[in-house]
mmCIF file of C-alpha atoms and ligand atoms in Angstrom:
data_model
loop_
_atom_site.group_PDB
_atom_site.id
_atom_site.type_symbol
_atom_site.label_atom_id
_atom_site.label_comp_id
_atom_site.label_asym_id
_atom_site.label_seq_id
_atom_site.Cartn_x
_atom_site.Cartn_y
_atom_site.Cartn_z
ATOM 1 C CA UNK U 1 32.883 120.538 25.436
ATOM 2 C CA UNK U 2 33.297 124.092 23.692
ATOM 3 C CA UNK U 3 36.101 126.756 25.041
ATOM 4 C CA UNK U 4 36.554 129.665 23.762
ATOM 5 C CA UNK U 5 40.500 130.649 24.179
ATOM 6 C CA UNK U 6 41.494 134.667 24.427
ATOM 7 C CA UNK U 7 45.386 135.250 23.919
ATOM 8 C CA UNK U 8 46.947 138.635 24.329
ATOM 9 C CA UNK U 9 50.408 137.896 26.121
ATOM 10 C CA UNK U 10 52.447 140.351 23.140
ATOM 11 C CA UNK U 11 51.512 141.531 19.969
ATOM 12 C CA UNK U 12 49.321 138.787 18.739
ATOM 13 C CA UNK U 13 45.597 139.715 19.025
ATOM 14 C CA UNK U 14 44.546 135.850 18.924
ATOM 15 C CA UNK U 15 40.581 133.980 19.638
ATOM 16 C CA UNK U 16 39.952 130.499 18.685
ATOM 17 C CA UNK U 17 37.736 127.511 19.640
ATOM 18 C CA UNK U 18 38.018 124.201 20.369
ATOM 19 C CA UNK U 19 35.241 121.595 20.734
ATOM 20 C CA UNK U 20 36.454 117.868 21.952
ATOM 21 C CA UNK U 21 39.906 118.689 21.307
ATOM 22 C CA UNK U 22 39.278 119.733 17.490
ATOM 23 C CA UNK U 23 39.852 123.544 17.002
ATOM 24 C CA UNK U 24 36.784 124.801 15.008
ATOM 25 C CA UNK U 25 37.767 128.475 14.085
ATOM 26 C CA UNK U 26 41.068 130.461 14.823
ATOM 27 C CA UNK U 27 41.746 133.947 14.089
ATOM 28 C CA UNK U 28 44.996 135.536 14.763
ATOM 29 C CA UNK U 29 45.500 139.160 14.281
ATOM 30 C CA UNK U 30 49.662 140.108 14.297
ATOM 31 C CA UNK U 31 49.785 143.626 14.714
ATOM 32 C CA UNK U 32 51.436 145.997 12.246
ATOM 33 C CA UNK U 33 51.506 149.084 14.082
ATOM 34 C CA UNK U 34 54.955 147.471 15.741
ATOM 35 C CA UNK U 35 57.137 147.291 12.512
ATOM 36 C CA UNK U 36 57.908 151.021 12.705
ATOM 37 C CA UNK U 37 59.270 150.597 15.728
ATOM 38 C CA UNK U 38 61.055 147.668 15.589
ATOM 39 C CA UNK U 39 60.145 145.685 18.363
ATOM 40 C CA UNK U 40 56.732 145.754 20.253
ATOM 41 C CA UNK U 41 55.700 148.826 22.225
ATOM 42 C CA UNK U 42 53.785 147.459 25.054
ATOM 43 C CA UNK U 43 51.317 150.804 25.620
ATOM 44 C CA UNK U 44 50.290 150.513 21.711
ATOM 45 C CA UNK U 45 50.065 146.740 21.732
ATOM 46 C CA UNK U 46 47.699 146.844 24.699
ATOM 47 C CA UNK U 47 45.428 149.419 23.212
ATOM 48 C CA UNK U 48 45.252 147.473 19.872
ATOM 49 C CA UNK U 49 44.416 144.667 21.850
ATOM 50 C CA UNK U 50 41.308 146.267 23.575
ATOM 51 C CA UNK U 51 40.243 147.704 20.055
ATOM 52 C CA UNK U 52 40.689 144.412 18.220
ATOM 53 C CA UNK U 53 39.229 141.697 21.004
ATOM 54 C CA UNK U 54 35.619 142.374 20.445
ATOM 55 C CA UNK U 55 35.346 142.224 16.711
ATOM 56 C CA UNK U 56 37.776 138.849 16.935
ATOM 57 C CA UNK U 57 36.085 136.873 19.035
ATOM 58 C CA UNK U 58 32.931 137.706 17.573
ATOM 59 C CA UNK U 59 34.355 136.873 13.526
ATOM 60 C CA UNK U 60 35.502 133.273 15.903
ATOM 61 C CA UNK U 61 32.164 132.628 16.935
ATOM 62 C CA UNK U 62 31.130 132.998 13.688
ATOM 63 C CA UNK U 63 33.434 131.019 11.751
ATOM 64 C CA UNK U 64 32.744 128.344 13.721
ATOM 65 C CA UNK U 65 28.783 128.747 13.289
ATOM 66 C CA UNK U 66 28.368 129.036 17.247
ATOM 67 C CA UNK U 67 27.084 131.454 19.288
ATOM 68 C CA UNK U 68 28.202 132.512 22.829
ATOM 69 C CA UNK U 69 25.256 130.728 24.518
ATOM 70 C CA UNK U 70 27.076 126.893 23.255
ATOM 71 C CA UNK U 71 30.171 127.790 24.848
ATOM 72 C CA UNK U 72 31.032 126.285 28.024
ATOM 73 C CA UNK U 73 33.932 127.921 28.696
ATOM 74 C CA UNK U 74 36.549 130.622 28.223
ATOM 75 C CA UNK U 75 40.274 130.362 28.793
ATOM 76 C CA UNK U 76 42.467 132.814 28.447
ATOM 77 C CA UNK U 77 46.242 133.470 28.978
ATOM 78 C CA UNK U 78 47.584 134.384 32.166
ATOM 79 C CA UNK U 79 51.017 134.667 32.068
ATOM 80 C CA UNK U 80 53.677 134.849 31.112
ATOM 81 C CA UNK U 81 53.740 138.436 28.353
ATOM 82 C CA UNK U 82 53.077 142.049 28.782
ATOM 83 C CA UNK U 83 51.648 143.106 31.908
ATOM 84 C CA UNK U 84 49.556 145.436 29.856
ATOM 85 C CA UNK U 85 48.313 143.332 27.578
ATOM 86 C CA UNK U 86 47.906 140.247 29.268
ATOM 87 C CA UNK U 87 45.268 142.269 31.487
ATOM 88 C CA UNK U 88 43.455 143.660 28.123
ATOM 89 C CA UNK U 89 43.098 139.635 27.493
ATOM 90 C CA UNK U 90 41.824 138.794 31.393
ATOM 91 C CA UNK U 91 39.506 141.580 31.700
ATOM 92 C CA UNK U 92 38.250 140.976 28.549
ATOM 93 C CA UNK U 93 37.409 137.315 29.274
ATOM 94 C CA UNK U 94 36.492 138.310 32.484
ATOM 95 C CA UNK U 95 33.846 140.142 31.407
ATOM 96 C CA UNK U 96 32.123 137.614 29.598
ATOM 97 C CA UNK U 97 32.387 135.089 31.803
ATOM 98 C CA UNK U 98 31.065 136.935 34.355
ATOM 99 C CA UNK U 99 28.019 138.561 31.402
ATOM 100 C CA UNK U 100 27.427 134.625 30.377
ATOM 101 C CA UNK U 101 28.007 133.070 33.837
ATOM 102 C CA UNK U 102 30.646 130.458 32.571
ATOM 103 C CA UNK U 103 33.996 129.386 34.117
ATOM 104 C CA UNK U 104 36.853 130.741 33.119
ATOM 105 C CA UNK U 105 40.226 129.332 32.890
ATOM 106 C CA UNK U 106 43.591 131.080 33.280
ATOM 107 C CA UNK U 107 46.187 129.582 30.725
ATOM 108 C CA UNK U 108 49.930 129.603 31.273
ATOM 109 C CA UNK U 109 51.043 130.504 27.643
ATOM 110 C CA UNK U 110 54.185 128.533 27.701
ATOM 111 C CA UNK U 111 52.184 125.464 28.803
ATOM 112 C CA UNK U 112 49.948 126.082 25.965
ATOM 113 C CA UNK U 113 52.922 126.423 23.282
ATOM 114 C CA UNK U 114 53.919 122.612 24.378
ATOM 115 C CA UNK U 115 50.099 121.606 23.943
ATOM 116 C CA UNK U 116 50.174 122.716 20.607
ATOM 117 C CA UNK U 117 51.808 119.617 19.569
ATOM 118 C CA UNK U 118 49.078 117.629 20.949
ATOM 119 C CA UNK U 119 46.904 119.660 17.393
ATOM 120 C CA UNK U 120 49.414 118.626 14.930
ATOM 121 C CA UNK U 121 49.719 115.074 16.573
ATOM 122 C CA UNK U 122 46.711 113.748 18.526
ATOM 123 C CA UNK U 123 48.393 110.427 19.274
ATOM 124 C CA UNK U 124 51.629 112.326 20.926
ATOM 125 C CA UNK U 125 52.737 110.025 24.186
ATOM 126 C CA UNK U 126 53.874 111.245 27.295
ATOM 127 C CA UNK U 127 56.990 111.065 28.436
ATOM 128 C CA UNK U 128 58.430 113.376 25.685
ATOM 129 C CA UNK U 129 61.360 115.977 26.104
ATOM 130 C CA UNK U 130 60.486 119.568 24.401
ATOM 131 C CA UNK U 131 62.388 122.449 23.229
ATOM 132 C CA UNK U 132 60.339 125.390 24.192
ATOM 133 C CA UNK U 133 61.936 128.416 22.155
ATOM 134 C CA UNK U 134 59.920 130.972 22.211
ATOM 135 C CA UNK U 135 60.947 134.976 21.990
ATOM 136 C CA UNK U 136 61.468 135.116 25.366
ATOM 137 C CA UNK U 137 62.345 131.708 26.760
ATOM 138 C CA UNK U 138 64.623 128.982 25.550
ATOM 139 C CA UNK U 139 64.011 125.694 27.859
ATOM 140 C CA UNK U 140 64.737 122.056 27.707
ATOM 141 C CA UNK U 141 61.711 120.298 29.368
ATOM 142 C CA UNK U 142 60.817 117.004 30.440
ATOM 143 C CA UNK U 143 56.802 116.718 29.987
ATOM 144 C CA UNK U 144 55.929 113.664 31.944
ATOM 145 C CA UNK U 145 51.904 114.478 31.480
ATOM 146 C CA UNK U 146 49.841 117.616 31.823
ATOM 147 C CA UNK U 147 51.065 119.544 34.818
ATOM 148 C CA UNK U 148 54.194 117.356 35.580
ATOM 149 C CA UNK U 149 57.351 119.255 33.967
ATOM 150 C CA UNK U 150 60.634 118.768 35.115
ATOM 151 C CA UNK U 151 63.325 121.793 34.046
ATOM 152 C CA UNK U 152 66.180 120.175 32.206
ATOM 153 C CA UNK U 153 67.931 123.337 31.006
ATOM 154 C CA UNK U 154 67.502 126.811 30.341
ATOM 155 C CA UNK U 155 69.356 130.176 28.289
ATOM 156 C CA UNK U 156 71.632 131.725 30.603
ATOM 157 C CA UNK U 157 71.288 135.166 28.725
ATOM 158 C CA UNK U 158 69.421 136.107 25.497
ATOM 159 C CA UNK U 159 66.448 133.439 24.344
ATOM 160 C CA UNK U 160 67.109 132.044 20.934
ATOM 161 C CA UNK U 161 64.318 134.306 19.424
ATOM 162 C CA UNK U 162 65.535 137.045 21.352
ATOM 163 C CA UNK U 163 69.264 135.869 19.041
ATOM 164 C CA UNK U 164 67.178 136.079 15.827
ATOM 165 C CA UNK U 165 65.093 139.236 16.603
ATOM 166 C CA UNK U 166 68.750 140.942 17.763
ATOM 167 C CA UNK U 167 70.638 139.437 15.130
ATOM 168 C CA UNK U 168 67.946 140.987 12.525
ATOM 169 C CA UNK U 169 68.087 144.503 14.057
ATOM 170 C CA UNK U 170 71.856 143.979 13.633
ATOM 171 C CA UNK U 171 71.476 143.222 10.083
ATOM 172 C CA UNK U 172 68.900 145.869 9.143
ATOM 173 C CA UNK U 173 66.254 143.168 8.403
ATOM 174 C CA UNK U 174 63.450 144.271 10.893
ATOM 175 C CA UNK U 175 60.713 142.319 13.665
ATOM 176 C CA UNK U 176 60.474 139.902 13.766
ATOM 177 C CA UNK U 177 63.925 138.719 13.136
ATOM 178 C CA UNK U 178 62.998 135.269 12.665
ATOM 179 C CA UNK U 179 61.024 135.119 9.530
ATOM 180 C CA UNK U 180 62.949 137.729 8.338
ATOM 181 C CA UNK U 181 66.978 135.985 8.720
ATOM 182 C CA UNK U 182 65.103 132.822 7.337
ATOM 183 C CA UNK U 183 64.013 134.421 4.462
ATOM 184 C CA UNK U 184 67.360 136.250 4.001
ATOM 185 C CA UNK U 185 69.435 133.299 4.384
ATOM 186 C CA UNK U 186 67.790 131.208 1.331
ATOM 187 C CA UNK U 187 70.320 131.060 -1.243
ATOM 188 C CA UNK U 188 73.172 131.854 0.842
ATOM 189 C CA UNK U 189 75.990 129.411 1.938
ATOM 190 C CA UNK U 190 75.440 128.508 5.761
ATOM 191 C CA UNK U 191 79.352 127.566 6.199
ATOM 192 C CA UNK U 192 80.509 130.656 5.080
ATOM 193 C CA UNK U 193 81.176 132.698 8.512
ATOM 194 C CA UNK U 194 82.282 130.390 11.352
ATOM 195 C CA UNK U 195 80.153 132.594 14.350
ATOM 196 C CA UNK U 196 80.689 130.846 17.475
ATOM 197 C CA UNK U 197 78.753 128.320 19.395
ATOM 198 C CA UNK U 198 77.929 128.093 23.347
ATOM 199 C CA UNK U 199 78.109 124.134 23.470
ATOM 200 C CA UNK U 200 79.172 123.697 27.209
ATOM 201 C CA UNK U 201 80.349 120.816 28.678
ATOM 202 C CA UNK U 202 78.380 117.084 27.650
ATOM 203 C CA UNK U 203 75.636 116.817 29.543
ATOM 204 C CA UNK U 204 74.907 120.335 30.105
ATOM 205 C CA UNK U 205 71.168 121.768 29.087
ATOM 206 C CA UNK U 206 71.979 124.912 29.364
ATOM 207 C CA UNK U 207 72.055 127.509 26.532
ATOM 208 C CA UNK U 208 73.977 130.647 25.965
ATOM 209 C CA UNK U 209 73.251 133.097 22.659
ATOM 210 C CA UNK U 210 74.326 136.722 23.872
ATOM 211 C CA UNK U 211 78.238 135.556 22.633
ATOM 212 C CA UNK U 212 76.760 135.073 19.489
ATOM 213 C CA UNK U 213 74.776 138.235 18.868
ATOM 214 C CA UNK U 214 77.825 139.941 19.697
ATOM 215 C CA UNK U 215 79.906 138.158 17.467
ATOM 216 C CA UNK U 216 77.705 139.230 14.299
ATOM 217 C CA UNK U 217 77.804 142.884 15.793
ATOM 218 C CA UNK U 218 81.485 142.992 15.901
ATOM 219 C CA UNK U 219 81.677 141.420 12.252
ATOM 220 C CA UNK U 220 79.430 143.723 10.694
ATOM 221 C CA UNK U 221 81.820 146.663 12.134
ATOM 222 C CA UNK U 222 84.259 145.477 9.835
ATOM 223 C CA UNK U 223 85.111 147.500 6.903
ATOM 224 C CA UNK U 224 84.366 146.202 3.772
ATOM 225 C CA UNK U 225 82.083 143.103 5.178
ATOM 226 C CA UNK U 226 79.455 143.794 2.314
ATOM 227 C CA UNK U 227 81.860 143.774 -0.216
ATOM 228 C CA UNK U 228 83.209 140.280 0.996
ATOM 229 C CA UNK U 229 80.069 138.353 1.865
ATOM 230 C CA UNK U 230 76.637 138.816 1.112
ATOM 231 C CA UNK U 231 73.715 139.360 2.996
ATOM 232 C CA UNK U 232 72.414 135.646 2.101
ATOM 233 C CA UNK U 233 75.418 134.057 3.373
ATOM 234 C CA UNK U 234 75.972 136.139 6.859
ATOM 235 C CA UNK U 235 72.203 135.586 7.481
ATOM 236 C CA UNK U 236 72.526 131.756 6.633
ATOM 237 C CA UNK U 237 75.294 131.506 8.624
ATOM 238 C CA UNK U 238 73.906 133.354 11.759
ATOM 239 C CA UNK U 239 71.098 130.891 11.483
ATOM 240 C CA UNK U 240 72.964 127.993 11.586
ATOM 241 C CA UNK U 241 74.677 128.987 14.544
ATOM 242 C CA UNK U 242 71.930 129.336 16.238
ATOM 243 C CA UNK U 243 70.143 126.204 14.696
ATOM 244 C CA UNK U 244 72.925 123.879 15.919
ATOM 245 C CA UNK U 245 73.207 124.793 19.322
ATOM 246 C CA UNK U 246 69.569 124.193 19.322
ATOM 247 C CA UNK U 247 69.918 120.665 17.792
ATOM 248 C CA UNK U 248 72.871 120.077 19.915
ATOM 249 C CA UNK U 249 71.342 120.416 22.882
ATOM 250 C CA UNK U 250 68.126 118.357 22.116
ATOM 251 C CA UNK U 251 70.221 115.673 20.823
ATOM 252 C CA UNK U 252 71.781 115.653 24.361
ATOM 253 C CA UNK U 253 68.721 115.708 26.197
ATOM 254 C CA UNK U 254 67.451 112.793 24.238
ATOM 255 C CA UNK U 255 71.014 110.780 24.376
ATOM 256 C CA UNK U 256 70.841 111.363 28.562
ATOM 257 C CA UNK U 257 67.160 110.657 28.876
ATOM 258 C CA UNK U 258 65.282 107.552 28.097
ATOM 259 C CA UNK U 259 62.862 109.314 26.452
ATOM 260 C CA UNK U 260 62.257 108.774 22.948
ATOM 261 C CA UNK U 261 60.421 111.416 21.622
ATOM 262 C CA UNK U 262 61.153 115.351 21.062
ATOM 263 C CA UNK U 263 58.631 117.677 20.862
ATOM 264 C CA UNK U 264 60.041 121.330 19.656
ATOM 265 C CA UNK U 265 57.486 124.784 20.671
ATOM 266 C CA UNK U 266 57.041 128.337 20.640
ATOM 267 C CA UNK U 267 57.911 130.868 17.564
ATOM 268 C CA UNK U 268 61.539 129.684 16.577
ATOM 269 C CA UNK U 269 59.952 125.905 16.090
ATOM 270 C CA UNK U 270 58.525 127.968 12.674
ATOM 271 C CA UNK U 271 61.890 127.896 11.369
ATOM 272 C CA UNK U 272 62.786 125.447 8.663
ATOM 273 C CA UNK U 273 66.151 124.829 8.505
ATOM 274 C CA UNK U 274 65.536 124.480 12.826
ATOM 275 C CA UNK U 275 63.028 121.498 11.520
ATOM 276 C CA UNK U 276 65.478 119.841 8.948
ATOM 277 C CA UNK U 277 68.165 119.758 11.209
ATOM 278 C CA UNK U 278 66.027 118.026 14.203
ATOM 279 C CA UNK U 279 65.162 115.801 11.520
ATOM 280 C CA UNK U 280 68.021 114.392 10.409
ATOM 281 C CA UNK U 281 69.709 114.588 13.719
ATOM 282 C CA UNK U 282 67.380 112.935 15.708
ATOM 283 C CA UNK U 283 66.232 110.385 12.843
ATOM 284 C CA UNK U 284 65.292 107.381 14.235
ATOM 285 C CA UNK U 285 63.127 109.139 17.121
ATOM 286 C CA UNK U 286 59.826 110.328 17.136
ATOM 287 C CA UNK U 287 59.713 114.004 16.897
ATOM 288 C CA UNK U 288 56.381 116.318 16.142
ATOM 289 C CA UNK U 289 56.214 120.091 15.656
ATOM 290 C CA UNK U 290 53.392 122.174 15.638
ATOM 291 C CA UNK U 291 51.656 123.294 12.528
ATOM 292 C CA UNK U 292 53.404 126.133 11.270
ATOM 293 C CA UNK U 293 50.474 128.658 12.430
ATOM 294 C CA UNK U 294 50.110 126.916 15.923
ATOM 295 C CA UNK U 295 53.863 127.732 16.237
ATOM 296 C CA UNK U 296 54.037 131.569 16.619
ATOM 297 C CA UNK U 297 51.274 133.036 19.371
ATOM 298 C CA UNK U 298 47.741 131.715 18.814
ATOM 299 C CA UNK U 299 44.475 131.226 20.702
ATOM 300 C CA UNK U 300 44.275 127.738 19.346
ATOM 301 C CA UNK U 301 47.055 126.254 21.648
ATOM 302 C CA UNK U 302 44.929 128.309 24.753
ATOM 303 C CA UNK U 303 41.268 127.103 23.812
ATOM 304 C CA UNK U 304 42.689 123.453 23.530
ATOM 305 C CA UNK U 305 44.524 123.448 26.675
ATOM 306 C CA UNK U 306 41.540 125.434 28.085
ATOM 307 C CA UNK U 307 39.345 122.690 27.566
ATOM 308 C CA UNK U 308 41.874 119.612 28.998
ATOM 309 C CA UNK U 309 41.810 121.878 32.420
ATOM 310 C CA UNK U 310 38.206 122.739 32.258
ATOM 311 C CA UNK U 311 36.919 118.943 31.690
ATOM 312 C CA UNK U 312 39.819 118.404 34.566
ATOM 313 C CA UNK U 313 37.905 120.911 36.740
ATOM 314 C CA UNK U 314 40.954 123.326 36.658
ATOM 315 C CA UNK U 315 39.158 125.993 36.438
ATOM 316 C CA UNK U 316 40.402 129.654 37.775
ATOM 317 C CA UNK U 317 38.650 132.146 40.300
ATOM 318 C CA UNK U 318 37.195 134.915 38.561
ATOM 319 C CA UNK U 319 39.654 137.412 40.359
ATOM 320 C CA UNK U 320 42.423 135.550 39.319
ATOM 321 C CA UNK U 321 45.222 137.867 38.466
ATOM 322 C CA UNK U 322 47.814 138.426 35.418
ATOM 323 C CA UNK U 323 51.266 137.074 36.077
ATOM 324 C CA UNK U 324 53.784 138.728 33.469
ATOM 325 C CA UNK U 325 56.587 136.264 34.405
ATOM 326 C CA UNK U 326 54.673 133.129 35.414
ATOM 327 C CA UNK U 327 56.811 129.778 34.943
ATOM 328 C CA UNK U 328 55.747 126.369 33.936
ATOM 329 C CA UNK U 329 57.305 125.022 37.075
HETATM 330 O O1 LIG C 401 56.193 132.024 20.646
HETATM 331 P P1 LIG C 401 56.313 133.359 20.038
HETATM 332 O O2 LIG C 401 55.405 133.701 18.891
HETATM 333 O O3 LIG C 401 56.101 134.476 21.108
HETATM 334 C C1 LIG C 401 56.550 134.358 22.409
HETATM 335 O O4 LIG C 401 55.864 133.653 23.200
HETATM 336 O O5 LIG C 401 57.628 134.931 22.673
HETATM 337 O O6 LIG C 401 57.821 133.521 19.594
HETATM 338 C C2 LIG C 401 58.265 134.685 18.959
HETATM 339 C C3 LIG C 401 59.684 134.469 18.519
HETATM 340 C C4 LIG C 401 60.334 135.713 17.951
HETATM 341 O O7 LIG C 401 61.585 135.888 18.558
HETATM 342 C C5 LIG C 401 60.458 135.400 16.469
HETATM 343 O O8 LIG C 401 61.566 136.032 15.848
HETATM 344 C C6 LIG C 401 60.621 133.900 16.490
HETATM 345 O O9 LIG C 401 59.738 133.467 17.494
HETATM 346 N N1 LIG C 401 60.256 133.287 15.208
HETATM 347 C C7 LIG C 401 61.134 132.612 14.436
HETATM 348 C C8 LIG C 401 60.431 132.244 13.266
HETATM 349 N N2 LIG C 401 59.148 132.688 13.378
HETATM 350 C C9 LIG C 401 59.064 133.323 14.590
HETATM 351 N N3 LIG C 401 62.430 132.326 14.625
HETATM 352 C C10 LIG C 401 63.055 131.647 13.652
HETATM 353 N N4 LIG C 401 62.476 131.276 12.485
HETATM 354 C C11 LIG C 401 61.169 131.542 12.259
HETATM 355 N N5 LIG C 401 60.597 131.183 11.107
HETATM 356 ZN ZN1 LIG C 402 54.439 132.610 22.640
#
């Protein structure tokens, strides 16, 4: 089976296609118009969207060597993003669904970050436990097979992209914060600013990052902070802050489960040091991450869970409707 996947739930303008669960062409366009601003303006992002989504998913087809009339169906994200763009993305594939007379399939975009680890490792088993941490959400699931997700744990404040995309405001660094603390932080010493962690209590899943964010705004007030550290090492040690309460609470998850494998998704699963220290923590377990590109927002992750619902007959009505703050369960 062929499905074309349409994703538009931020600032990613995103087409790709997967055929028997092997993605044949994706195309992701992050737009630049943002960085001025620093952070996405929803109004502009849904605009570039509907300028962008023709000329994608046409370039798609085409890398791919396929024409419209072999696809048998187009999914396309339904929640949770933008209100505004998300409907750019639906009407979009609505309309050629409805031009081509093929089934369409509405795509919950946090469901299709966890499938992406199903592209970088095929032979992934259910049960597994996965870190979603994404710029908006940071969850601790139980995935005990496609559609069956029990909630371990969630942030009770900022996400931990949401800590990174603050944090780099705070440090003048720019959007997204991510990349841009990683790439500040190489070279500098991790241990050299002590920010504080939200552990919890043992046994607790849940996550808490706003403490931090204010920490690093309250150091930076200081006088003379630039004179006494660099950039590198605040930066590395903002990270790591954030990188161990990450790993902490996996490790947890795994130690009070008996499942034995970790899956990590969404944007912040890009960041290195976030991989290294799963890694070594966890050694001994079977962990997978997505391929670096399949990490940040992508159509790939849509088309391929797209075509698991469609050859499931999960497919959606075409008047199905956006939902800007849909959950996984
Ligand atoms: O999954 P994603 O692309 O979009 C949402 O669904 O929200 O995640 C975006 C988030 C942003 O907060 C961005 O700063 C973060 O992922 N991110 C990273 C890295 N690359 C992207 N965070 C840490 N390290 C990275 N390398
Ligand atoms: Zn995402």
């Amino acid at each position: 089976m062929i499905v074309l996947g349409i994703e538009t739930s931020c600032d990613e303008t995103a087409a790709a296609i997967c055929k028997d669960g092997d993605i044949l062409a994706s195309i992701i366009s992050s737009q630049e118009v943002h960085i001025n601003f620093g952070g996405v303006v929803p109004e502009i992002a849904s605009r570039e969207h509907e300028r962008l989504l023709n000329t994608i998913v046409h370039t798609t087809l085409e890398k791919a060597t396929l024409s419209l009339n072999q696809i048998n169906g187009i999914a396309v994200t339904q929640g949770p993003g933008l209100a505004g763009t998300l409907l750019t993305g639906a009407m979009f594939a609505k309309g050629l669904a409805i031009g081509r007379d093929l089934p369409i399939i509405g795509v919950n975009h946090l469901e299709a970050h966890i499938f992406a680890n199903f592209l970088a490792d095929p032979t992934l088993q259910y049960p597994f436990i996965c870190l979603l941490v994404s710029g908006g959400h940071t969850q601790l699931w139980i995935v005990n097979k496609i559609g069956s997700y029990r909630l371990l744990g969630q942030t009770r404040d900022d996400a931990a992209g949401e800590a990174f995309d603050k944090g780099s405001r705070i440090l003048g660094l720019g959007y997204p914060g991510g990349p841009a603390i990683q790439k500040a932080a190489i070279g500098g010493n991790a241990n050299a600013i002590d920010f504080p962690r939200s552990f919890f209590k043992e046994g607790n899943f849940e996550f808490s990052f706003s403490g931090l964010k204010t920490a690093l705004l309250y150091f930076m007030d200081k006088p003379d902070v630039l004179e006494k550290y660099s950039l590198a090492d605040i930066a590395a040690s903002y990270q790591k802050a954030i990188v161990d309460i990450l790993t902490f609470k996996l490790e947890q998850a795994v130690l009070h489960s008996d499942v034995n494998t970790a899956v990590v998704a969404g944007g912040v699963a890009a960041n290195k040091e976030l991989r290294k220290a799963i890694e070594s923590t966890l050694n001994g377990k079977r962990i997978v991450f997505p391929d670096l590109v399949y990490c940040t927002d992508n159509a790939a992750m849509v088309a391929y869970l797209g075509e698991l619902k469609l050859r499931a007959g999960k497919t959606s009505s075409l008047d199905f409707d956006i939902i800007p703050n849909l959950k996984l369960a």
